[in-house]
Coordinates of C-alpha atoms in Angstrom, one line a residue:
X1 CA 77.2 17.7 83.4
X2 CA 73.5 18.3 84.2
X3 CA 71.3 20.5 82.1
X4 CA 67.9 21.8 83.0
X5 CA 65.5 22.5 80.1
X6 CA 62.4 24.6 81.0
X7 CA 59.3 25.2 78.9
X8 CA 55.8 26.5 79.1
X9 CA 56.2 30.1 79.9
X10 CA 54.4 32.8 77.9
X11 CA 51.8 35.6 78.0
X12 CA 48.4 34.9 79.5
X13 CA 45.5 37.1 80.7
X14 CA 44.7 37.4 84.4
X15 CA 42.7 34.5 85.6
X16 CA 44.2 32.2 83.0
X17 CA 46.5 29.2 83.4
X18 CA 49.9 28.0 82.4
X19 CA 51.9 24.9 82.9
X20 CA 55.7 24.9 83.3
X21 CA 57.9 21.9 82.8
X22 CA 61.6 21.4 83.7
X23 CA 63.6 18.3 82.7
X24 CA 67.0 17.5 84.1
X25 CA 69.3 15.6 81.8
X26 CA 72.7 13.9 82.3
X27 CA 74.1 11.0 84.2
X28 CA 71.7 11.4 87.1
X29 CA 71.1 8.9 89.8
X30 CA 68.6 10.9 91.9
X31 CA 67.4 14.4 92.7
X32 CA 66.5 15.3 96.2
X33 CA 64.4 18.4 95.6
X34 CA 63.0 19.9 92.5
X35 CA 61.3 23.2 92.4
X36 CA 60.6 26.6 91.0
X37 CA 61.7 30.1 92.0
X38 CA 60.8 33.3 90.4
X39 CA 62.3 36.8 90.0
X40 CA 60.4 39.9 89.0
X41 CA 62.2 43.1 87.9
X42 CA 63.6 44.9 90.9
X43 CA 62.6 42.2 93.3
X44 CA 64.5 39.4 95.1
X45 CA 64.3 35.9 93.9
X46 CA 61.7 34.0 95.8
X47 CA 60.6 30.4 96.2
X48 CA 57.4 29.5 94.5
X49 CA 57.2 25.8 95.2
X50 CA 59.4 22.8 95.7
X51 CA 58.9 19.1 96.1
X52 CA 61.1 16.4 97.6
X53 CA 61.7 13.1 96.0
X54 CA 59.2 11.4 98.4
X55 CA 56.5 13.9 97.6
X56 CA 56.7 16.5 100.4
X57 CA 55.7 19.9 99.0
X58 CA 56.3 23.5 100.0
X59 CA 54.5 26.5 98.5
X60 CA 54.9 30.2 98.9
X61 CA 51.9 31.8 100.7
X62 CA 51.2 33.9 97.6
X63 CA 50.6 30.9 95.4
X64 CA 48.9 28.5 97.9
X65 CA 45.7 27.2 96.4
X66 CA 46.4 28.4 92.9
X67 CA 49.6 26.6 91.9
X68 CA 50.3 22.9 92.0
X69 CA 53.7 21.3 91.8
X70 CA 54.3 17.7 90.7
X71 CA 57.3 15.6 89.5
X72 CA 58.0 12.5 87.7
X73 CA 61.1 10.9 89.2
X74 CA 61.6 8.5 86.4
X75 CA 61.8 11.4 83.9
X76 CA 63.7 13.8 86.2
X77 CA 60.9 16.3 85.4
X78 CA 59.1 18.8 87.6
X79 CA 55.9 20.6 86.6
X80 CA 54.2 23.7 87.9
X81 CA 50.5 24.1 87.1
X82 CA 49.6 27.7 87.6
X83 CA 46.0 28.6 87.8
X84 CA 44.1 31.9 88.5
X85 CA 47.1 33.8 87.5
X86 CA 47.5 37.4 88.6
X87 CA 49.5 40.3 87.3
X88 CA 51.7 39.9 90.4
X89 CA 52.8 36.5 89.2
X90 CA 54.6 38.1 86.3
X91 CA 58.3 37.1 86.6
X92 CA 61.0 34.9 85.2
X93 CA 60.5 31.4 86.6
X94 CA 63.6 29.4 87.3
X95 CA 63.8 25.7 87.7
X96 CA 65.9 24.5 90.7
X97 CA 67.3 21.1 91.5
X98 CA 68.9 20.5 94.9
X99 CA 71.3 17.7 95.7
X100 CA 71.5 16.1 92.3
X101 CA 73.5 12.9 92.5
X102 CA 75.5 12.0 89.4
X103 CA 78.6 10.0 88.5
X104 CA 80.6 13.2 89.4
X105 CA 79.2 13.7 92.8
X106 CA 76.4 15.9 94.2
X107 CA 75.6 19.5 93.2
X108 CA 72.7 21.9 92.8
X109 CA 71.6 23.3 89.4
X110 CA 69.5 26.1 88.1
X111 CA 67.7 26.5 84.8
X112 CA 68.0 29.5 82.5
X113 CA 64.5 30.7 83.3
X114 CA 61.3 31.1 81.4
X115 CA 59.3 34.3 81.3
X116 CA 55.7 34.3 82.5
X117 CA 53.7 37.5 81.8
X118 CA 50.2 38.0 83.1
X119 CA 48.2 40.9 81.6
X120 CA 45.6 42.5 83.7

């Protein structure tokens, strides 16, 4: 059983910064991809950023140059540093792990989500 624990969301003024963290716990051997999606009310879930185990990153165009994803493989933790936040970044941010290898096999997992609200 793998659990994802997210933290770091909250309310911030436009132009401000927040840092999200997500730690995966359980009998984990490795995690291929860790990343973040977000979902705003009435909108589809969209990829924000993701990072492979060997450090390759992908960003949504809308956050390029403002957000930075990083991960600590030893701690099974992924971070999202969000700078120059805009009202349009308001959403629930969900941690995502792809191809998590455990004693029970390989699966994908999602976190519960953390709310990020940017006031204009």
